Amino acid sequence: MARLHLFDLDGTLLHGTSAPVEISRQLGLEAETVALDREISAGLIGPPEYAQRVHALWADLTEAHVAAAFEAAPWLTRIREVWAEIRGQGEYCAVVSLSPSFFVERLTGWGAHVAHGSLFPSVPFTEPVDPAGVLSAEAKVRIADRLCAEFGMTRGECVAYGDSLSDKDLFGAVPVSVAVNADRHLAGLATHTYMGMDLWEAYELVRGGR
């Protein structure tokens, strides 16, 4: 039976950080974005306000900054190997993240069939970010449903990988989930739990349909 593997980005594929923090690091604005991450994690702001505020911080952002952030980020090991095996098994892998689309979409180059992020304007910015294009925890479930329809699958054939509150709805919607270096928000929700730096080890918990 083919499956659709749905991967979160921030805190999951990226260890202990988020794409916005890594992007901001290139601009010397890491502390400001870490503070924003704390606010959204605490529920003090929502995804649209977060997106608008990081967009404002990134007035001088260039494609070179984005490329450098992607290259230097603390990725889990063996991401590409996992996705290559998933593809080789005739299964599907997707990344669904609240982080900016211009960063998330780079992961198709590593083997993800699709990568969805919050819709940001092209870099360098000449337009504001549209709050309507910013994803939420609930949007992850809607995207999963859309991908299921596209690939001819159901929620029952999905596996979710995540670490935090933004993954809670998706973990509740699919039958198999892997909490990867997760925080308290996913306690008791995941089918499997993994702590470490190797995506292959997390994938082995569900490899072969377990």
CSV table of N, CA and C in Angstrom, one decimal, residues 60-206:
chain,number,residue,atom,x,y,z
A,60,ASP,N,15.9,44.1,3.4
A,60,ASP,CA,17.1,44.0,2.6
A,60,ASP,C,17.5,42.6,2.2
A,61,LEU,N,16.5,41.7,2.3
A,61,LEU,CA,16.8,40.3,1.9
A,61,LEU,C,17.0,40.1,0.4
A,62,THR,N,18.0,39.3,0.1
A,62,THR,CA,18.3,38.9,-1.3
A,62,THR,C,18.3,37.4,-1.5
A,63,GLU,N,18.3,36.9,-2.7
A,63,GLU,CA,18.3,35.5,-3.0
A,63,GLU,C,19.6,34.9,-2.4
A,64,ALA,N,20.7,35.7,-2.4
A,64,ALA,CA,22.0,35.2,-1.9
A,64,ALA,C,21.8,34.9,-0.4
A,65,HIS,N,21.1,35.7,0.3
A,65,HIS,CA,20.9,35.5,1.8
A,65,HIS,C,20.1,34.2,2.0
A,66,VAL,N,19.1,34.0,1.1
A,66,VAL,CA,18.2,32.8,1.3
A,66,VAL,C,19.0,31.5,1.0
A,67,ALA,N,19.8,31.6,-0.1
A,67,ALA,CA,20.6,30.4,-0.5
A,67,ALA,C,21.6,30.1,0.7
A,68,ALA,N,22.2,31.1,1.2
A,68,ALA,CA,23.2,30.9,2.3
A,68,ALA,C,22.5,30.4,3.6
A,69,ALA,N,21.3,30.8,3.9
A,69,ALA,CA,20.6,30.3,5.0
A,69,ALA,C,20.2,28.9,4.8
A,70,PHE,N,19.8,28.5,3.6
A,70,PHE,CA,19.4,27.1,3.3
A,70,PHE,C,20.7,26.2,3.5
A,71,GLU,N,21.8,26.7,3.0
A,71,GLU,CA,23.0,25.8,3.0
A,71,GLU,C,23.5,25.7,4.4
A,72,ALA,N,23.5,26.7,5.2
A,72,ALA,CA,24.1,26.7,6.5
A,72,ALA,C,23.2,26.1,7.6
A,73,ALA,N,21.9,25.9,7.3
A,73,ALA,CA,20.9,25.5,8.3
A,73,ALA,C,21.2,24.1,8.9
A,74,PRO,N,20.9,23.9,10.2
A,74,PRO,CA,21.2,22.6,10.9
A,74,PRO,C,20.1,21.6,10.5
A,75,TRP,N,20.3,21.0,9.4
A,75,TRP,CA,19.3,20.0,8.9
A,75,TRP,C,19.6,18.6,9.6
A,76,LEU,N,18.6,17.9,9.8
A,76,LEU,CA,18.8,16.5,10.2
A,76,LEU,C,19.6,15.8,9.1
A,77,THR,N,20.3,14.8,9.4
A,77,THR,CA,21.1,14.0,8.4
A,77,THR,C,20.1,13.0,7.7
A,78,ARG,N,20.6,12.6,6.5
A,78,ARG,CA,19.9,11.6,5.6
A,78,ARG,C,18.5,12.0,5.2
A,79,ILE,N,18.2,13.2,5.1
A,79,ILE,CA,16.9,13.6,4.5
A,79,ILE,C,16.7,13.1,3.1
A,80,ARG,N,17.8,13.4,2.3
A,80,ARG,CA,17.7,13.0,0.9
A,80,ARG,C,17.6,11.5,0.7
A,81,GLU,N,18.3,10.8,1.6
A,81,GLU,CA,18.3,9.3,1.5
A,81,GLU,C,16.9,8.8,1.8
A,82,VAL,N,16.2,9.4,2.8
A,82,VAL,CA,14.9,9.0,3.2
A,82,VAL,C,13.9,9.2,2.0
A,83,TRP,N,14.0,10.4,1.4
A,83,TRP,CA,13.1,10.7,0.4
A,83,TRP,C,13.3,9.9,-0.9
A,84,ALA,N,14.6,9.6,-1.1
A,84,ALA,CA,14.9,8.7,-2.3
A,84,ALA,C,14.3,7.3,-2.1
A,85,GLU,N,14.4,6.8,-0.8
A,85,GLU,CA,13.8,5.5,-0.6
A,85,GLU,C,12.2,5.6,-0.7
A,86,ILE,N,11.6,6.6,-0.2
A,86,ILE,CA,10.2,6.8,-0.3
A,86,ILE,C,9.8,6.7,-1.8
A,87,ARG,N,10.5,7.5,-2.6
A,87,ARG,CA,10.2,7.5,-4.0
A,87,ARG,C,10.4,6.2,-4.6
A,88,GLY,N,11.5,5.5,-4.2
A,88,GLY,CA,11.8,4.2,-4.8
A,88,GLY,C,10.7,3.1,-4.4
A,89,GLN,N,10.0,3.4,-3.3
A,89,GLN,CA,9.0,2.4,-2.9
A,89,GLN,C,7.6,2.8,-3.6
A,90,GLY,N,7.6,3.8,-4.5
A,90,GLY,CA,6.4,4.2,-5.1
A,90,GLY,C,5.5,5.0,-4.2
A,91,GLU,N,6.1,5.5,-3.1
A,91,GLU,CA,5.3,6.4,-2.2
A,91,GLU,C,5.6,7.8,-2.4
A,92,TYR,N,5.0,8.7,-1.7
A,92,TYR,CA,5.1,10.2,-1.9
A,92,TYR,C,5.6,10.9,-0.6
A,93,CYS,N,6.4,11.9,-0.8
A,93,CYS,CA,6.8,12.7,0.3
A,93,CYS,C,6.5,14.2,0.0
A,94,ALA,N,6.0,14.9,1.0
A,94,ALA,CA,5.7,16.3,0.9
A,94,ALA,C,6.1,17.0,2.1
A,95,VAL,N,6.5,18.3,1.9
A,95,VAL,CA,6.8,19.2,3.1
A,95,VAL,C,5.7,20.2,3.2
A,96,VAL,N,5.1,20.4,4.3
A,96,VAL,CA,4.1,21.3,4.6
A,96,VAL,C,4.5,22.2,5.8
A,97,SER,N,4.7,23.4,5.6
A,97,SER,CA,5.3,24.3,6.6
A,97,SER,C,4.7,25.7,6.6
A,98,LEU,N,4.6,26.3,7.8
A,98,LEU,CA,4.2,27.7,7.9
A,98,LEU,C,5.2,28.7,7.5
A,99,SER,N,6.5,28.2,7.3
A,99,SER,CA,7.5,29.1,6.9
A,99,SER,C,7.4,29.6,5.4
A,100,PRO,N,8.2,30.6,5.0
A,100,PRO,CA,8.0,31.2,3.7
A,100,PRO,C,8.2,30.2,2.6
A,101,SER,N,7.3,30.3,1.6
A,101,SER,CA,7.4,29.5,0.4
A,101,SER,C,8.7,29.5,-0.3
A,102,PHE,N,9.4,30.7,-0.3
A,102,PHE,CA,10.6,30.8,-1.1
A,102,PHE,C,11.7,29.9,-0.5
A,103,PHE,N,11.6,29.6,0.8
A,103,PHE,CA,12.6,28.7,1.4
A,103,PHE,C,12.1,27.3,1.4
A,104,VAL,N,10.9,27.0,1.7
A,104,VAL,CA,10.3,25.7,1.8
A,104,VAL,C,10.5,25.0,0.4
A,105,GLU,N,10.2,25.7,-0.7
A,105,GLU,CA,10.1,25.1,-2.0
A,105,GLU,C,11.5,24.6,-2.5
A,106,ARG,N,12.6,25.1,-1.8
A,106,ARG,CA,13.9,24.6,-2.2
A,106,ARG,C,14.0,23.1,-1.9
A,107,LEU,N,13.2,22.5,-1.1
A,107,LEU,CA,13.3,21.1,-0.7
A,107,LEU,C,12.9,20.2,-1.8
A,108,THR,N,12.2,20.7,-2.8
A,108,THR,CA,11.9,19.8,-3.9
A,108,THR,C,13.2,19.4,-4.6
A,109,GLY,N,14.2,20.2,-4.5
A,109,GLY,CA,15.5,19.8,-5.0
A,109,GLY,C,16.2,18.7,-4.3
A,110,TRP,N,15.7,18.4,-3.1
A,110,TRP,CA,16.3,17.3,-2.3
A,110,TRP,C,15.4,16.0,-2.5
A,111,GLY,N,14.3,16.1,-3.2
A,111,GLY,CA,13.5,14.9,-3.5
A,111,GLY,C,12.1,14.9,-3.1
A,112,ALA,N,11.7,16.0,-2.4
A,112,ALA,CA,10.2,16.0,-2.0
A,112,ALA,C,9.4,16.2,-3.3
A,113,HIS,N,8.3,15.4,-3.4
A,113,HIS,CA,7.4,15.6,-4.5
A,113,HIS,C,6.8,17.0,-4.6
A,114,VAL,N,6.4,17.5,-3.4
A,114,VAL,CA,5.9,18.9,-3.4
A,114,VAL,C,6.4,19.5,-2.0
A,115,ALA,N,6.4,20.8,-2.0
A,115,ALA,CA,6.7,21.6,-0.8
A,115,ALA,C,5.9,22.8,-0.7
A,116,HIS,N,5.1,22.9,0.3
A,116,HIS,CA,4.1,24.0,0.5
A,116,HIS,C,4.6,24.8,1.7
A,117,GLY,N,4.6,26.1,1.5
A,117,GLY,CA,4.9,27.1,2.6
A,117,GLY,C,3.9,28.2,2.5
A,118,SER,N,4.0,29.1,3.5
A,118,SER,CA,3.2,30.4,3.5
A,118,SER,C,3.6,31.2,2.3
A,119,LEU,N,2.7,31.7,1.5
A,119,LEU,CA,3.0,32.4,0.3
A,119,LEU,C,3.5,33.8,0.6
A,120,PHE,N,4.8,34.0,0.2
A,120,PHE,CA,5.5,35.3,0.3
A,120,PHE,C,5.8,35.8,-1.1
A,121,PRO,N,5.9,37.1,-1.2
A,121,PRO,CA,6.3,37.6,-2.5
A,121,PRO,C,7.7,37.2,-2.8
A,122,SER,N,8.1,37.4,-4.1
A,122,SER,CA,9.5,37.0,-4.5
A,122,SER,C,10.5,37.9,-3.8
A,123,VAL,N,11.7,37.4,-3.6
A,123,VAL,CA,12.8,38.1,-3.0
A,123,VAL,C,13.7,38.7,-4.2
A,124,PRO,N,14.1,40.0,-4.1
A,124,PRO,CA,13.9,40.9,-3.0
A,124,PRO,C,12.5,41.5,-3.0
A,125,PHE,N,11.9,41.8,-1.9
A,125,PHE,CA,10.5,42.2,-1.8
A,125,PHE,C,10.2,43.5,-2.4
A,126,THR,N,9.2,43.5,-3.2
A,126,THR,CA,8.7,44.8,-3.7
A,126,THR,C,7.2,44.9,-3.4
A,127,GLU,N,6.6,43.8,-2.8
A,127,GLU,CA,5.2,43.8,-2.4
A,127,GLU,C,5.1,43.3,-1.0
A,128,PRO,N,4.0,43.7,-0.4
A,128,PRO,CA,3.7,43.2,1.0
A,128,PRO,C,3.3,41.7,1.0
A,129,VAL,N,3.4,41.1,2.1
A,129,VAL,CA,2.9,39.7,2.2
A,129,VAL,C,1.4,39.7,2.4
A,130,ASP,N,0.7,38.9,1.7
A,130,ASP,CA,-0.8,38.8,1.8
A,130,ASP,C,-1.1,37.8,2.9
A,131,PRO,N,-1.8,38.3,4.0
A,131,PRO,CA,-2.2,37.4,5.1
A,131,PRO,C,-3.0,36.2,4.6
A,132,ALA,N,-3.7,36.3,3.5
A,132,ALA,CA,-4.6,35.2,3.0
A,132,ALA,C,-3.7,34.0,2.6
A,133,GLY,N,-2.5,34.3,2.2
A,133,GLY,CA,-1.6,33.2,1.8
A,133,GLY,C,-0.8,32.6,2.8
A,134,VAL,N,-0.9,33.0,4.1
A,134,VAL,CA,-0.2,32.5,5.2
A,134,VAL,C,-0.8,31.3,5.8
A,135,LEU,N,-0.1,30.2,5.9
A,135,LEU,CA,-0.7,28.9,6.3
A,135,LEU,C,-0.8,28.9,7.9
A,136,SER,N,-1.6,27.9,8.3
A,136,SER,CA,-1.9,27.7,9.7
A,136,SER,C,-1.9,26.2,10.0
A,137,ALA,N,-2.1,25.9,11.3
A,137,ALA,CA,-2.1,24.4,11.6
A,137,ALA,C,-3.3,23.8,10.9
A,138,GLU,N,-4.4,24.5,10.8
A,138,GLU,CA,-5.6,23.9,10.1
A,138,GLU,C,-5.3,23.7,8.6
A,139,ALA,N,-4.6,24.7,8.1
A,139,ALA,CA,-4.3,24.6,6.6
A,139,ALA,C,-3.4,23.4,6.3
A,140,LYS,N,-2.6,22.9,7.2
A,140,LYS,CA,-1.8,21.7,7.0
A,140,LYS,C,-2.8,20.5,6.6
A,141,VAL,N,-3.9,20.4,7.4
A,141,VAL,CA,-4.8,19.3,7.1
A,141,VAL,C,-5.5,19.5,5.8
A,142,ARG,N,-5.8,20.7,5.4
A,142,ARG,CA,-6.5,21.0,4.1
A,142,ARG,C,-5.5,20.6,3.0
A,143,ILE,N,-4.2,21.0,3.1
A,143,ILE,CA,-3.2,20.7,2.1
A,143,ILE,C,-3.0,19.2,2.0
A,144,ALA,N,-3.0,18.5,3.2
A,144,ALA,CA,-2.9,17.0,3.1
A,144,ALA,C,-4.1,16.4,2.4
A,145,ASP,N,-5.3,16.9,2.6
A,145,ASP,CA,-6.4,16.4,1.9
A,145,ASP,C,-6.3,16.7,0.4
A,146,ARG,N,-5.8,17.8,0.0
A,146,ARG,CA,-5.6,18.2,-1.4
A,146,ARG,C,-4.6,17.2,-2.1
A,147,LEU,N,-3.5,17.0,-1.3
A,147,LEU,CA,-2.5,16.1,-1.9
A,147,LEU,C,-3.0,14.7,-2.0
A,148,CYS,N,-3.8,14.2,-1.0
A,148,CYS,CA,-4.4,12.9,-1.1
A,148,CYS,C,-5.2,12.8,-2.4
A,149,ALA,N,-6.0,13.8,-2.7
A,149,ALA,CA,-6.8,13.8,-3.9
A,149,ALA,C,-5.9,13.7,-5.1
A,150,GLU,N,-4.9,14.5,-5.1
A,150,GLU,CA,-4.0,14.6,-6.2
A,150,GLU,C,-3.3,13.3,-6.5
A,151,PHE,N,-2.9,12.6,-5.4
A,151,PHE,CA,-2.1,11.3,-5.5
A,151,PHE,C,-3.0,10.1,-5.5
A,152,GLY,N,-4.4,10.3,-5.4
A,152,GLY,CA,-5.3,9.2,-5.4
A,152,GLY,C,-5.2,8.4,-4.1
A,153,MET,N,-5.1,9.1,-2.9
A,153,MET,CA,-5.0,8.4,-1.6
A,153,MET,C,-6.0,9.0,-0.7
A,154,THR,N,-6.0,8.4,0.6
A,154,THR,CA,-6.9,8.9,1.6
A,154,THR,C,-6.0,9.3,2.8
A,155,ARG,N,-6.6,9.9,3.8
A,155,ARG,CA,-5.9,10.3,5.1
A,155,ARG,C,-5.4,9.0,5.7
A,156,GLY,N,-6.1,7.9,5.5
A,156,GLY,CA,-5.7,6.6,6.1
A,156,GLY,C,-4.4,6.1,5.6
A,157,GLU,N,-3.9,6.7,4.5
A,157,GLU,CA,-2.6,6.3,3.9
A,157,GLU,C,-1.5,7.3,4.2
A,158,CYS,N,-1.7,8.2,5.1
A,158,CYS,CA,-0.8,9.3,5.4
A,158,CYS,C,0.1,9.0,6.7
A,159,VAL,N,1.3,9.5,6.7
A,159,VAL,CA,2.2,9.5,7.8
A,159,VAL,C,2.6,10.9,8.0
A,160,ALA,N,2.5,11.4,9.2
A,160,ALA,CA,2.9,12.8,9.5
A,160,ALA,C,4.1,12.8,10.4
A,161,TYR,N,5.0,13.8,10.2
A,161,TYR,CA,6.2,14.0,11.0
A,161,TYR,C,6.2,15.4,11.4
A,162,GLY,N,6.3,15.7,12.7
A,162,GLY,CA,6.3,17.0,13.2
A,162,GLY,C,6.8,17.2,14.6
A,163,ASP,N,6.8,18.4,15.1
A,163,ASP,CA,7.4,18.6,16.4
A,163,ASP,C,6.6,19.5,17.4
A,164,SER,N,5.6,20.2,16.9
A,164,SER,CA,5.0,21.3,17.8
A,164,SER,C,3.6,21.5,17.5
A,165,LEU,N,3.1,22.6,18.1
A,165,LEU,CA,1.6,22.9,18.1
A,165,LEU,C,1.1,23.0,16.7
A,166,SER,N,1.9,23.5,15.7
A,166,SER,CA,1.4,23.6,14.3
A,166,SER,C,1.2,22.3,13.7
A,167,ASP,N,1.6,21.2,14.3
A,167,ASP,CA,1.4,19.9,13.8
A,167,ASP,C,0.3,19.1,14.4
A,168,LYS,N,-0.3,19.7,15.5
A,168,LYS,CA,-1.3,19.0,16.3
A,168,LYS,C,-2.5,18.6,15.5
A,169,ASP,N,-3.0,19.5,14.7
A,169,ASP,CA,-4.2,19.1,13.9
A,169,ASP,C,-4.0,18.0,12.9
A,170,LEU,N,-2.8,18.1,12.3
A,170,LEU,CA,-2.5,17.0,11.3
A,170,LEU,C,-2.3,15.7,12.0
A,171,PHE,N,-1.6,15.7,13.2
A,171,PHE,CA,-1.4,14.4,13.9
A,171,PHE,C,-2.8,13.8,14.3
A,172,GLY,N,-3.8,14.7,14.5
A,172,GLY,CA,-5.1,14.2,14.9
A,172,GLY,C,-5.9,13.7,13.7
A,173,ALA,N,-5.4,14.0,12.5
A,173,ALA,CA,-6.2,13.7,11.3
A,173,ALA,C,-5.7,12.5,10.6
A,174,VAL,N,-4.5,12.0,10.9
A,174,VAL,CA,-3.9,10.9,10.2
A,174,VAL,C,-3.7,9.7,11.2
A,175,PRO,N,-3.6,8.5,10.7
A,175,PRO,CA,-3.5,7.4,11.6
A,175,PRO,C,-2.1,7.1,12.2
A,176,VAL,N,-1.1,7.6,11.4
A,176,VAL,CA,0.3,7.3,11.8
A,176,VAL,C,1.1,8.6,11.9
A,177,SER,N,1.8,8.8,13.0
A,177,SER,CA,2.6,10.1,13.1
A,177,SER,C,3.8,9.8,13.9
A,178,VAL,N,4.9,10.6,13.6
A,178,VAL,CA,6.1,10.5,14.3
A,178,VAL,C,6.5,11.9,14.9
A,179,ALA,N,6.6,11.9,16.2
A,179,ALA,CA,7.0,13.2,16.9
A,179,ALA,C,8.5,13.2,16.8
A,180,VAL,N,9.1,14.2,16.2
A,180,VAL,CA,10.5,14.3,16.0
A,180,VAL,C,11.0,15.5,16.9
A,181,ASN,N,11.8,15.1,17.9
A,181,ASN,CA,12.3,16.1,18.8
A,181,ASN,C,11.2,17.1,19.2
A,182,ALA,N,10.1,16.5,19.6
A,182,ALA,CA,8.8,17.3,19.8
A,182,ALA,C,8.7,17.9,21.2
A,183,ASP,N,7.9,19.0,21.2
A,183,ASP,CA,7.6,19.7,22.5
A,183,ASP,C,6.4,19.1,23.1
A,184,ARG,N,5.9,19.7,24.2
A,184,ARG,CA,4.8,19.2,25.0
A,184,ARG,C,3.5,19.2,24.2
A,185,HIS,N,3.4,20.0,23.2
A,185,HIS,CA,2.1,20.1,22.5
A,185,HIS,C,1.7,18.7,21.8
A,186,LEU,N,2.7,17.9,21.5
A,186,LEU,CA,2.4,16.6,20.8
A,186,LEU,C,2.4,15.4,21.8
A,187,ALA,N,2.6,15.7,23.1
A,187,ALA,CA,2.7,14.6,24.1
A,187,ALA,C,1.4,13.8,24.0
A,188,GLY,N,1.6,12.5,23.9
A,188,GLY,CA,0.4,11.6,23.8
A,188,GLY,C,-0.3,11.5,22.5
A,189,LEU,N,0.1,12.3,21.5
A,189,LEU,CA,-0.7,12.3,20.3
A,189,LEU,C,0.0,11.4,19.2
A,190,ALA,N,1.3,11.3,19.3
A,190,ALA,CA,2.1,10.6,18.2
A,190,ALA,C,2.0,9.1,18.3
A,191,THR,N,2.0,8.4,17.2
A,191,THR,CA,2.2,7.0,17.2
A,191,THR,C,3.6,6.5,17.6
A,192,HIS,N,4.6,7.3,17.2
A,192,HIS,CA,6.0,7.0,17.5
A,192,HIS,C,6.7,8.3,17.9
A,193,THR,N,7.7,8.2,18.7
A,193,THR,CA,8.5,9.3,19.1
A,193,THR,C,10.0,9.1,18.8
A,194,TYR,N,10.6,10.1,18.3
A,194,TYR,CA,12.0,10.1,18.0
A,194,TYR,C,12.8,11.3,18.5
A,195,MET,N,13.9,11.1,19.1
A,195,MET,CA,14.8,12.1,19.6
A,195,MET,C,16.1,11.9,18.9
A,196,GLY,N,16.6,12.9,18.2
A,196,GLY,CA,17.9,12.7,17.6
A,196,GLY,C,18.1,13.5,16.3
A,197,MET,N,19.2,13.3,15.6
A,197,MET,CA,19.5,14.1,14.5
A,197,MET,C,19.5,13.4,13.1
A,198,ASP,N,18.9,12.2,13.0
A,198,ASP,CA,19.0,11.4,11.8
A,198,ASP,C,17.6,11.1,11.3
A,199,LEU,N,17.1,11.7,10.2
A,199,LEU,CA,15.8,11.4,9.7
A,199,LEU,C,15.6,10.0,9.4
A,200,TRP,N,16.6,9.3,8.9
A,200,TRP,CA,16.4,7.9,8.6
A,200,TRP,C,16.0,7.1,9.8
A,201,GLU,N,16.5,7.4,11.0
A,201,GLU,CA,16.2,6.7,12.2
A,201,GLU,C,14.7,7.0,12.6
A,202,ALA,N,14.2,8.2,12.3
A,202,ALA,CA,12.8,8.5,12.6
A,202,ALA,C,11.9,7.7,11.5
A,203,TYR,N,12.4,7.7,10.3
A,203,TYR,CA,11.6,7.0,9.2
A,203,TYR,C,11.6,5.5,9.5
A,204,GLU,N,12.6,4.9,10.0
A,204,GLU,CA,12.6,3.5,10.3
A,204,GLU,C,11.5,3.1,11.2
A,205,LEU,N,11.0,4.0,12.0
A,205,LEU,CA,9.9,3.7,12.9
A,205,LEU,C,8.6,3.3,12.2
A,206,VAL,N,8.5,3.8,10.9
A,206,VAL,CA,7.3,3.6,10.1
A,206,VAL,C,7.6,2.9,8.8
